[in-house]
Coordinates of C-alpha atoms and ligand atoms in Angstrom, one line a residue:
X23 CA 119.0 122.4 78.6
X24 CA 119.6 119.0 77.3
X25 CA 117.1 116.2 77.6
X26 CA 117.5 112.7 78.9
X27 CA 114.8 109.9 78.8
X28 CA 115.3 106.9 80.2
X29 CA 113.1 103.2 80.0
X30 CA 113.8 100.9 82.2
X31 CA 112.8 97.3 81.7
X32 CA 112.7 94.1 84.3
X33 CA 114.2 94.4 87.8
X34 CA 114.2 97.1 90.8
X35 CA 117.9 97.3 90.4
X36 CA 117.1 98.7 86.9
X37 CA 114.9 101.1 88.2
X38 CA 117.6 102.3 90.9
X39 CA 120.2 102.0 88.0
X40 CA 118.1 104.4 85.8
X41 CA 117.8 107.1 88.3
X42 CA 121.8 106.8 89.4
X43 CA 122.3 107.7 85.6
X44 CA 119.5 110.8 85.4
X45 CA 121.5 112.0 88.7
X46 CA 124.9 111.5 87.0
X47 CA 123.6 113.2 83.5
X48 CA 121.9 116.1 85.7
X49 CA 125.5 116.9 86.6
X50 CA 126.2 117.0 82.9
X51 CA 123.6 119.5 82.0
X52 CA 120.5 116.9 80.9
X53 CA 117.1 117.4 82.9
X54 CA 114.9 114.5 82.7
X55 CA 112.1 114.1 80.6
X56 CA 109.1 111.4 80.2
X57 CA 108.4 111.8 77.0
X58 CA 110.6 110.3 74.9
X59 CA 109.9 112.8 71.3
X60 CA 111.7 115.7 73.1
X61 CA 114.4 113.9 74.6
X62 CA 117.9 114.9 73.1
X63 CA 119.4 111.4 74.8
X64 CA 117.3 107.9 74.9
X65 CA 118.7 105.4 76.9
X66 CA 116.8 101.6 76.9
X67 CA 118.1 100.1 80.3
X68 CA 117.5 96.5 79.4
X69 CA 116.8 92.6 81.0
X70 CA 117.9 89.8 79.0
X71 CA 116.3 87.6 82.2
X72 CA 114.6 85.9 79.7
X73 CA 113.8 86.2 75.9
X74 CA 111.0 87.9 75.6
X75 CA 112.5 90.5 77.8
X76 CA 115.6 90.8 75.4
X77 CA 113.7 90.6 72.1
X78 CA 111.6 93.9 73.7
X79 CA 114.6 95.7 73.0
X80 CA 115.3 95.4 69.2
X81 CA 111.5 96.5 68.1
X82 CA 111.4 99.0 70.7
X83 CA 115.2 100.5 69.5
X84 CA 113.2 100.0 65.7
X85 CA 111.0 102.7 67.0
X86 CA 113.4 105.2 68.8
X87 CA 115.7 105.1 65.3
X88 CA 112.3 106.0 63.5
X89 CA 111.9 109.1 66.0
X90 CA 115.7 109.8 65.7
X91 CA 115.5 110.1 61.8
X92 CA 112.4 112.5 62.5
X93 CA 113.9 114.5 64.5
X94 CA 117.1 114.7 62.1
X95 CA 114.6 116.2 59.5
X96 CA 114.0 118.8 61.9
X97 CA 117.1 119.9 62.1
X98 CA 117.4 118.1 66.0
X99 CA 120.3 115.1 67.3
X100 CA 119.3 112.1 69.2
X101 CA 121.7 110.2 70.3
X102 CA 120.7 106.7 71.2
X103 CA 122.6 104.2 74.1
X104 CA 121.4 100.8 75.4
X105 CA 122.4 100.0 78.9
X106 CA 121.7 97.2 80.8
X107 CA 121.6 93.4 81.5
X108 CA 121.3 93.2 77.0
X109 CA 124.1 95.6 76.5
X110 CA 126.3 93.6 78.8
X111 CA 125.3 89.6 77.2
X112 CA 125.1 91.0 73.6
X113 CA 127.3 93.9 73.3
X114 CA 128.5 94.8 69.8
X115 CA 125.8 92.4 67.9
X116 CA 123.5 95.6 69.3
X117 CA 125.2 97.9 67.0
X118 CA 125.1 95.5 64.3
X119 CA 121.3 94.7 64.8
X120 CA 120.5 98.1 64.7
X121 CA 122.9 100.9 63.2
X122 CA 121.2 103.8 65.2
X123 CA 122.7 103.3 68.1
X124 CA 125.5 105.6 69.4
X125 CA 126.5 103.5 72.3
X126 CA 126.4 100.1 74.4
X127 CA 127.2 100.4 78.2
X128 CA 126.9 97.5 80.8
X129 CA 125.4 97.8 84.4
X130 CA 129.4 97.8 85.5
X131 CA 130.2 100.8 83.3
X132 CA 127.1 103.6 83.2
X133 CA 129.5 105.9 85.5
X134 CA 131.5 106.1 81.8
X135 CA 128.5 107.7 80.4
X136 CA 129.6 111.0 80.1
X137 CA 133.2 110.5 78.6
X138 CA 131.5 107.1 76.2
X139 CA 128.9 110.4 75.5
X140 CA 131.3 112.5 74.3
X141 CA 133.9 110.1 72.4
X142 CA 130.9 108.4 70.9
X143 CA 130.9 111.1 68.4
X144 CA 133.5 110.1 66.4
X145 CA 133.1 106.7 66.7
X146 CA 130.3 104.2 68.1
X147 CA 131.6 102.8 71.4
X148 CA 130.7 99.5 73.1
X149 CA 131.5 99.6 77.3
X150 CA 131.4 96.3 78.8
X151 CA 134.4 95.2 80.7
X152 CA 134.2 94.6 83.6
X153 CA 135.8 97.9 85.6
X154 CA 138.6 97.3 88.9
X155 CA 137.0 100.8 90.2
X156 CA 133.9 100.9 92.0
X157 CA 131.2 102.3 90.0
X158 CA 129.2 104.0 93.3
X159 CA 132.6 106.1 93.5
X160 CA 131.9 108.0 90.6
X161 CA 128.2 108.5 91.1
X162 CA 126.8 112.1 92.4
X163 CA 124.0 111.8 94.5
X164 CA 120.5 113.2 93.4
X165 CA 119.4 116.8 94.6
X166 CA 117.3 116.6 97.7
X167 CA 114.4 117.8 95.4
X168 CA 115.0 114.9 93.5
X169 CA 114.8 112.4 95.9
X170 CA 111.8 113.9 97.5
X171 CA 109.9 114.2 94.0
X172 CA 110.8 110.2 93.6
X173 CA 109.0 109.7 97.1
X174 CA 108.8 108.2 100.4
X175 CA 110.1 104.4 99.4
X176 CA 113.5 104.1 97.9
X177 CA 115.5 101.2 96.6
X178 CA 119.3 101.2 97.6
X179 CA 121.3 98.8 96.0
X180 CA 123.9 97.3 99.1
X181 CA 125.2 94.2 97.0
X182 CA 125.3 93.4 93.1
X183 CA 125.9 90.0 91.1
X184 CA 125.1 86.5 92.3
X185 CA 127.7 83.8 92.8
X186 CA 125.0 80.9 92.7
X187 CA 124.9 79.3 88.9
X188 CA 121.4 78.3 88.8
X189 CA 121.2 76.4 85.3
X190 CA 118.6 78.5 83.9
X191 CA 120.5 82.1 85.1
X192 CA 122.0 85.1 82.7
X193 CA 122.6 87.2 86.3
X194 CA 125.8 85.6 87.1
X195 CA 127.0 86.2 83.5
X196 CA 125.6 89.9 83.1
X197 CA 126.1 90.9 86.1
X198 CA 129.0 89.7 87.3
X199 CA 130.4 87.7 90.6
X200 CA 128.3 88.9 93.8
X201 CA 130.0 92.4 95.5
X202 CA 128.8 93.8 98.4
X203 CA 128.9 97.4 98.8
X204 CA 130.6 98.5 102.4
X205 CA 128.5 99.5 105.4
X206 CA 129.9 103.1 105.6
X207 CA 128.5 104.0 102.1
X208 CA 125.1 102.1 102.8
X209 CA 124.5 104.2 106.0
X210 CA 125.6 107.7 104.0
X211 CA 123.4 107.2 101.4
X212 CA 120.5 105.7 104.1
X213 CA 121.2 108.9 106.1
X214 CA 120.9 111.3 102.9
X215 CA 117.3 109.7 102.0
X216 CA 115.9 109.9 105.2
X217 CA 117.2 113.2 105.5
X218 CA 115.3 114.2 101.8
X219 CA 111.8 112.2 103.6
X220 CA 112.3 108.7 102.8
X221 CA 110.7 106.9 105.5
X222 CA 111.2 103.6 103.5
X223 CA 113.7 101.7 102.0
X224 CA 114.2 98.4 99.9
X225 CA 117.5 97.1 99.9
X226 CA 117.9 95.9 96.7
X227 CA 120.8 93.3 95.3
X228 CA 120.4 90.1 92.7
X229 CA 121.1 88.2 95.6
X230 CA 120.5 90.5 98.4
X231 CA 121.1 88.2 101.7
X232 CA 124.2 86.8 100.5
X233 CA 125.7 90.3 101.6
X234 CA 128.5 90.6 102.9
X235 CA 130.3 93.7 103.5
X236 CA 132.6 95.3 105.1
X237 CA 131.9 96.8 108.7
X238 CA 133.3 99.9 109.9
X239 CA 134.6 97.9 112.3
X240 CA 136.6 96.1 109.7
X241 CA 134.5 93.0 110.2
X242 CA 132.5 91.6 107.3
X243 CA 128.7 92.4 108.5
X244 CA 126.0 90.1 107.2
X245 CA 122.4 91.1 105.9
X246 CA 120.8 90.5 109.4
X247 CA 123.4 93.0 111.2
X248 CA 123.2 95.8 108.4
X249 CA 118.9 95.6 109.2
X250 CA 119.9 96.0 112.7
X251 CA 121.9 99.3 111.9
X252 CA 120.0 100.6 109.6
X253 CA 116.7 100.6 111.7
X254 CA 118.6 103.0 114.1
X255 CA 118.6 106.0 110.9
X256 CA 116.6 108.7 112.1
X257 CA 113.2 108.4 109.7
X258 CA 113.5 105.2 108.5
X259 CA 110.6 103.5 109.8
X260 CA 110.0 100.8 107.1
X261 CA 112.9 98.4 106.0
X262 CA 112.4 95.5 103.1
X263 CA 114.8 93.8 101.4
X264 CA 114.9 91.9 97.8
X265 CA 116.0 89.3 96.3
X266 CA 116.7 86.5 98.3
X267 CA 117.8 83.0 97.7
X268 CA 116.8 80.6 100.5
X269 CA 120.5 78.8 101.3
X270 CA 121.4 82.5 102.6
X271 CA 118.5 83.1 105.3
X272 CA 121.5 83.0 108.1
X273 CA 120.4 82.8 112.0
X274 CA 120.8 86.4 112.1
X275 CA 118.9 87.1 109.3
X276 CA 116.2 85.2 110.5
X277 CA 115.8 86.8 114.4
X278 CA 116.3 90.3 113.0
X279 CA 112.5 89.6 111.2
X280 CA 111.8 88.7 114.9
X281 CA 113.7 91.6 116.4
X282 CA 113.4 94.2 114.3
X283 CA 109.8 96.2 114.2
X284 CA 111.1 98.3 111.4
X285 CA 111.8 95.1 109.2
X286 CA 108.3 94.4 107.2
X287 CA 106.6 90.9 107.8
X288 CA 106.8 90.1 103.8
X289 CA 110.0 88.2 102.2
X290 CA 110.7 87.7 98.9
X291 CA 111.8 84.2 98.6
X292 CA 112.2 82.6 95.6
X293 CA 112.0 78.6 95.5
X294 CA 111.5 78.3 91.7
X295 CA 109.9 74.4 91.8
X296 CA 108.7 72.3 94.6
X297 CA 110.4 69.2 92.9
X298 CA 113.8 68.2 94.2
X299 CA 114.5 66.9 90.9
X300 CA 114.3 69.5 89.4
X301 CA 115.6 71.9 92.2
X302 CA 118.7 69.6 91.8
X303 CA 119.0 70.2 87.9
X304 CA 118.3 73.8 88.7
X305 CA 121.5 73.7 91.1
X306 CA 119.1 75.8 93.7
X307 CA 121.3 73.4 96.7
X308 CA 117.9 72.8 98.4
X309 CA 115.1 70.6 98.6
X310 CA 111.0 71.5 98.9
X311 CA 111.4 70.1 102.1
X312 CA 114.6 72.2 103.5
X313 CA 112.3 75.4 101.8
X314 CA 109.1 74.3 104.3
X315 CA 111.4 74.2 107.1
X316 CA 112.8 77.1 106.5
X317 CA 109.3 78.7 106.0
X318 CA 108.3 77.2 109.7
X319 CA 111.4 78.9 111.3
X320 CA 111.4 82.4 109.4
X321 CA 107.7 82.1 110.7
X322 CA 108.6 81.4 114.2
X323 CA 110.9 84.4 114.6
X324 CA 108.0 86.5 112.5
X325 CA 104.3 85.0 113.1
X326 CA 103.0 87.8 110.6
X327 CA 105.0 86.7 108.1
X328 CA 103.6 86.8 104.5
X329 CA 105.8 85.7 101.5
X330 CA 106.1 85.6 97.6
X331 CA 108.3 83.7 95.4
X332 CA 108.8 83.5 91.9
X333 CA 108.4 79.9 90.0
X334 CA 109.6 78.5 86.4
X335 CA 107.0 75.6 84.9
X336 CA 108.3 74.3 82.2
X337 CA 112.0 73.8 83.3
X338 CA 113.9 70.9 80.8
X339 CA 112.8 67.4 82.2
X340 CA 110.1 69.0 84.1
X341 CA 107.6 65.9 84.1
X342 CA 103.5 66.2 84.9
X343 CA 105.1 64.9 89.2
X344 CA 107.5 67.2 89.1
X345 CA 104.9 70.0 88.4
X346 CA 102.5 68.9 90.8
X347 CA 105.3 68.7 93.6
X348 CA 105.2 72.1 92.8
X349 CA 101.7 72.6 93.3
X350 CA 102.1 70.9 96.5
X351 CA 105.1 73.0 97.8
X352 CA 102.4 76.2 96.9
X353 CA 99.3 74.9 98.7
X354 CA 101.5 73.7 101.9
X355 CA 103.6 77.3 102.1
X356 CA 100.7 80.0 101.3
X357 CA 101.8 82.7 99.6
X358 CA 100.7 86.4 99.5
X359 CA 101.9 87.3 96.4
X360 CA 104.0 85.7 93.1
X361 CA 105.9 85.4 89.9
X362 CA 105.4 82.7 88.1
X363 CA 107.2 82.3 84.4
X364 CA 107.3 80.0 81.7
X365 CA 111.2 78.3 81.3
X366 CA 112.9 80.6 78.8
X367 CA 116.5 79.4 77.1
X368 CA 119.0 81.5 77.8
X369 CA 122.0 81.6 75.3
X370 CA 125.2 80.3 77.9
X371 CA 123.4 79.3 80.9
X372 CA 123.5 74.8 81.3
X373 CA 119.7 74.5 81.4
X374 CA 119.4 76.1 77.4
X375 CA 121.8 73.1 76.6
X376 CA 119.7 70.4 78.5
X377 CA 117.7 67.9 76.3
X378 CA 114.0 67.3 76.9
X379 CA 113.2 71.1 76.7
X380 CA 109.1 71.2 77.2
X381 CA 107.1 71.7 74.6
X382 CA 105.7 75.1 74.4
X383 CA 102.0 73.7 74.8
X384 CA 102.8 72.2 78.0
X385 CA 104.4 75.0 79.8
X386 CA 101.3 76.9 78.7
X387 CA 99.2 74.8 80.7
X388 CA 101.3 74.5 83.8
X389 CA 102.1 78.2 84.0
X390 CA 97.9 78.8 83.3
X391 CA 97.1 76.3 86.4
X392 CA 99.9 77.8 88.8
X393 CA 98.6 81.0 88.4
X394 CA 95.5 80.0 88.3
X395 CA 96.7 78.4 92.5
X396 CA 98.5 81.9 93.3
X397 CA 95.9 84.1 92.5
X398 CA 93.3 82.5 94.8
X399 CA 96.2 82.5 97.4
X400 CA 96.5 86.0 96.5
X401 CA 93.1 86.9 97.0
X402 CA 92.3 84.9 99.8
X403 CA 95.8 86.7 101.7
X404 CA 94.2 89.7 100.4
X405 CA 90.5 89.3 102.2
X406 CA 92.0 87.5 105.2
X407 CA 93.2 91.4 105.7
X408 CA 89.8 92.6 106.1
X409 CA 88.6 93.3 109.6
X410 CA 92.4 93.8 111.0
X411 CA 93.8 97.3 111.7
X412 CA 97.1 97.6 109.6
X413 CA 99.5 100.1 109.7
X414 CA 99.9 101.9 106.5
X415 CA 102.6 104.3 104.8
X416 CA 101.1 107.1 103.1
X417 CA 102.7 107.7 99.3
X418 CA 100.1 109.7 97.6
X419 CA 96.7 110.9 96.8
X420 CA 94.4 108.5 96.4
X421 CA 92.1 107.7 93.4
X422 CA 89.0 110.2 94.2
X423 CA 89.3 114.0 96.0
X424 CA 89.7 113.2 99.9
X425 CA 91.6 109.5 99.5
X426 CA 95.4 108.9 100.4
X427 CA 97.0 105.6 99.5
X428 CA 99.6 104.1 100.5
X429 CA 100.6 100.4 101.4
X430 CA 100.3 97.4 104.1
X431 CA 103.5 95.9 105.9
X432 CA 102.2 93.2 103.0
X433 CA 103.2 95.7 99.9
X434 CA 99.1 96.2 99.2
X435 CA 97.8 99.4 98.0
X436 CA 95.3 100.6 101.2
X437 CA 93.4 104.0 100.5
X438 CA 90.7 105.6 102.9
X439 CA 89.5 109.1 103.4
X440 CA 91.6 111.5 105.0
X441 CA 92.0 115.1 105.0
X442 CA 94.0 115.4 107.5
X443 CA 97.1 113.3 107.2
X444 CA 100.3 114.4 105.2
X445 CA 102.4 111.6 102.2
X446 CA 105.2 110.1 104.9
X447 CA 103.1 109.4 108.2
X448 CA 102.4 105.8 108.4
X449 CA 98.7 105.3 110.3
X450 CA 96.5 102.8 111.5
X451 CA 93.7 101.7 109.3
X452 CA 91.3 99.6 109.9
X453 CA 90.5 97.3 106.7
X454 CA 86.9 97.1 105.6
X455 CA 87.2 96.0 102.0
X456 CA 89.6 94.2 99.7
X457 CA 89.0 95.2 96.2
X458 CA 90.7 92.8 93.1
X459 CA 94.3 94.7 93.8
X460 CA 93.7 97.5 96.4
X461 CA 92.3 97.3 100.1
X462 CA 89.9 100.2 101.8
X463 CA 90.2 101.6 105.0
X464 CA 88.9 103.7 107.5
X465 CA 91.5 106.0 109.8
X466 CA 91.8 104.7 113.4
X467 CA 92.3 107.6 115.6
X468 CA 94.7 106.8 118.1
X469 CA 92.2 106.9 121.4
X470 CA 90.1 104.3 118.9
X471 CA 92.7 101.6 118.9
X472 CA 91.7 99.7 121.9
X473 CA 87.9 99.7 120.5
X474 CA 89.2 98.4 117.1
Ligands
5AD5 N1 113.4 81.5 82.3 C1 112.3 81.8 83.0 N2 112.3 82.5 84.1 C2 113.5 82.8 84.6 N3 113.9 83.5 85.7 C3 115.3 83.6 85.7 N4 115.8 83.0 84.6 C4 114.7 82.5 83.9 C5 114.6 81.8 82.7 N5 115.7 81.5 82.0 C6 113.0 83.9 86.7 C7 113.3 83.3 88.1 C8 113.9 84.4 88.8 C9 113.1 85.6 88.3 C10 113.8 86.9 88.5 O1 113.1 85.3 86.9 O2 112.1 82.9 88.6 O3 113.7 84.3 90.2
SF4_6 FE1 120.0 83.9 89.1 FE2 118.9 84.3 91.5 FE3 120.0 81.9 90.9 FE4 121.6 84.1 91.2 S1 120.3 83.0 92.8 S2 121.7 82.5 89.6 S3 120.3 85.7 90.4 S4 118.1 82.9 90.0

C-alpha cells in the first residue's frame, strides 16, 4: 500500500481540508502516514495569511526535495504536491521556486487530486481555477474507523470564502467569493459523525455567520437556524462555531446562544483594532463602539459568555492613539482567550499598498504589550474558573495513569482522576486548580451536585 503524508499549516479549515484529502486518497489506495520519510506522497497544505506563514513553505519544500532525492537513491518515488491558500495566490512561481514539485492544487480543486496524480507524470500540473462543480460532490466520506480514531470533536466546513475585503485580507482572493454549503448535506454529514461518536462539532467557514444556505425547505437558512437544527442530531451535545466577523451576528444568531444549551458560551469574534480609524481603513464596517454593544447584547442572550478575538498592531497609519484605543477596546470587553499578530503585507490586498507602513520596531512593541494585556486576561478568565463545577467533554487520557482530559464549554484543557468514565461522556467537574494552560478537577457525582 501507498503512503500519503500530509502537513497542514494555519487555519481549522486546513485541518478539515487535509483529512477530506487522506479520505479521498484512501479510496485511491494510500493509507496515511505521520512520518513523512516513508511516505510515497507529501502534500504541504499551505496559508499565505501572512508572510511568514507563506515563506514556511519554500524551506520546508527545500527539505521534502532533499528526502525525495534520498529516497530516489534507494530506488523509491516521492511525489511531491503543495495544496492550499499558497498554491492558490502563487501557483506556477511554486514550480519555478522549487523544481521538485509534481503538482500545485488550490483549496477549490484537491477533489482533482487523483486524475492531477496521475497526469502529473508526464507533465507537472498547476490546478487553480476556480471549478463550476462543487468540490463536496466528489468527496468520499472517511471510514467510520476513521472518524472515530480522529475523535469526539470534529470540524465541518458549512460555508467557504469571505465576501468582506478587509484591506489587509488574502481570504477573499485565495479563497474565493463566500459559498454556503446546503442544509441537507450539513445535516448528512452531522448525522454520519455523530453516528461514528462525535459528540462535538465546530462548524467551520472563513466567514462562518455570513452563511447562508439553502433550506430543505427551499428557503435560504441563516447560521442561527442551522444551530437550531443541528442541536436536534442524535449525539451531538456540543456545538461551536468559527470564524465570525461581527456585522453578521444576526438576531437569530444571537438568541440561539440564548436558546440553545447545546451551543457553547465562547465566540470567536474577531474585532482586529479598537480604533475606528483604523477599523475604517481596515474596511471592518464597524466601530469599537458598535463591537461593545454588540458584546452587551450577545451577553444578554448568553450571561456565560466568554470570547476571543484576534488583533493586528502595527496596521499602516496605526498611530501610538490608535493603539491604545485598542488597549482600551481589550480592557472594557474581557477576553478569555486571543490572537494577536503583527500587520503583515500581503501581495494584492489595499493595505500592502497603503503609505505609512510601521516600522518593524514599533509593531514589536505594540504586539509585546497587547499580549502582554491578553495573557493576564487569560489567566485571570482561567482562575476565575476555579471553585465553579463545569461541565466537561472527555477526549482522552490524561497526562499521568488514572487522569482523563477533556475541555470546558470555554475550550480549556480540564483533567481529574477518573477510572470510571469512558472518552465521549461529558461530566461535571468541579475546578480546584488552574495550572498556566490546563485546569484540575475533581468528578462530581451526580447526588453531589446540590452540595457543590
Ligand atoms: N497581517 C497580519 N495578520 C493578519 N490576519 C489576516 N491578515 C493579516 C495580515 N495581513 C489575521 C487577522 C485574522 C487572522 C486569521 O489573521 O487577525 O482574523
Ligand atoms: Fe479576511 Fe475575515 Fe476580513 Fe474575510 S472577514 S476579509 S476572511 S479578515
Amino acid at each position: 500500500m501507498k503512503k500519503v503524508f500530509v502537513k497542514s499549516y494555519g487555519c481549522q479549515m486546513n485541518v478539515y481540508d487535509a483529512e477530506r484529502m487522506t479520505d479521498m486518497l484512501a479510496t485511491e489506495g494510500y493509507s496515511e502516514t505521520k512520518a513523512m520519510e516513508e511516505a510515497d506522497l507529501v502534500i504541504l497544505n499551505t496559508c499565505h495569511i501572512r508572510e511568514k506563514a507563506a515563506e514556511k513553505v519554500y524551506s520546508e519544500l527545500g527539505r521534502v526535495r532533499e528526502l525525495k532525492q534520498e529516497r530516489e537513491a534507494s530506488g523509491q518515488e516521492t511525489r511531491i504536491v503543495v495544496a492550499g491558500c499558497v498554491a492558490q495566490a502563487e501557483g506556477k512561481e511554486i514550480l519555478r521556486r522549487q523544481p521538485a514539485v509534481d503538482v500545485v492544487v488550490g483549496p477549490q480543486n484537491y477533489h482533482h487530486l487523483p486524475d492531477l496524480l496521475r497526469k502529473s507524470r508526464s507533465e507537472r500540473l498547476v490546478d487553480t481555477e476556480f471549478p463550476i462543480e462543487d468540490k463536496f460532490d466528489h468527496l468520499p466520506a472517511p471510514s467510520r474507523a476513521k472518524t472515530i480514531s480522529r475523535g469526539v470533536s470534529a470540524f465541518l466546513t458549512i460555508q467557504e470564502g469571505c465576501d468582506k475585503f478587509c484591506t489587509f485580507c488574502v481570504v477573499p482572493y485565495t479563497r474565493g467569493a463566500e459559498v454556503s454549503r446546503p442544509v441537507a448535506k450539513i445535516l448528512e454529514e452531522a448525522h454520519r459523525l455523530a453516528e461514528a461518536g462525535v459528540r462535538e462539532l465546530t462548524l467551520i467557514g472563513q466567514n462562518v455567520n455570513a452563511y447562508h444556505g439553502e433550506g430543505p425547505d427551499g428557503a435560504v437558512w441563516s447560521l442561527g437556524r442551522l444551530l437550531t437544527r443541528l442541536a436536534e442530531v442524535p449525539g451531538i451535545a456540543r456545538l461551536r462555531y468559527t470564524t465570525s466577523h461581527p456585522r453578521d451576528m444576526d438576531d437569530e444568531l444571537i438568541a440561539a446562544h440564548g436558546d440553545l444549551p447545546a451551543l457553547m458560551p465562547y465566540l470567536h469574534l474577531p474585532v482586529q483594532s479598537g480604533s475606528d480609524r483604523i477599523l475604517d481603513l481596515m474596511n471592518r464596517k464597524h466601530t469599537g463602539d458598535e463591537y461593545r454593544r454588540l458584546i452587551e447584547r450577545i451577553r444578554k442572550a448568553q450571561p456565560n459568555l466568554a470570547l476571543s478575538s484576534d488583533f493586528i498592531v502595527g496596521f499602516p497609519g496605526e498611530t501610538d492613539r490608535d493603539f491604545e484605543d485598542t488597549m482600551r477596546l481589550v480592557a472594557d470587553v474581557g477576553f478569555a482567550s486571543s490572537f494577536s499578530f503583527k500587520y503583515s503585507p500581503r501581495p494584492g490586498t489595499p493595505a500592502a499598498e497603503m503609505g505609512e507602513q510601521v516600522p518593524e520596531a514599533v509593531k514589536a512593541e505594540r504586539l509585546a504589550r497587547l499580549q502582554n494585556l491578553l495573557e493576564t486576561q487569560r489567566q485571570a478568565f482561567n482562575h476565575g474558573t476555579v471553585g465553579q463545577t463545569l461541565d466537561v467533554l472527555l477526549e482522552k487520557p490524561g497526562r499521568h495513569p488514572g487522569q482523563i482530559a477533556g475541555k470546558s464549554p470555554y475550550l480549556q484543557p480540564v483533567q481529574f482522576e477518573s477510572d470510571v468514565h469512558r472518552i465521549g461522556e461529558v461530566v461535571t467537574v468541579r475546578i480546584v486548580r488552574a495550572g498556566s494552560n490546563s485546569l484540575f478537577g475533581e468528578w462530581v457525582k451526580p447526588g453531589d451536585r446540590a452540595a457543590a
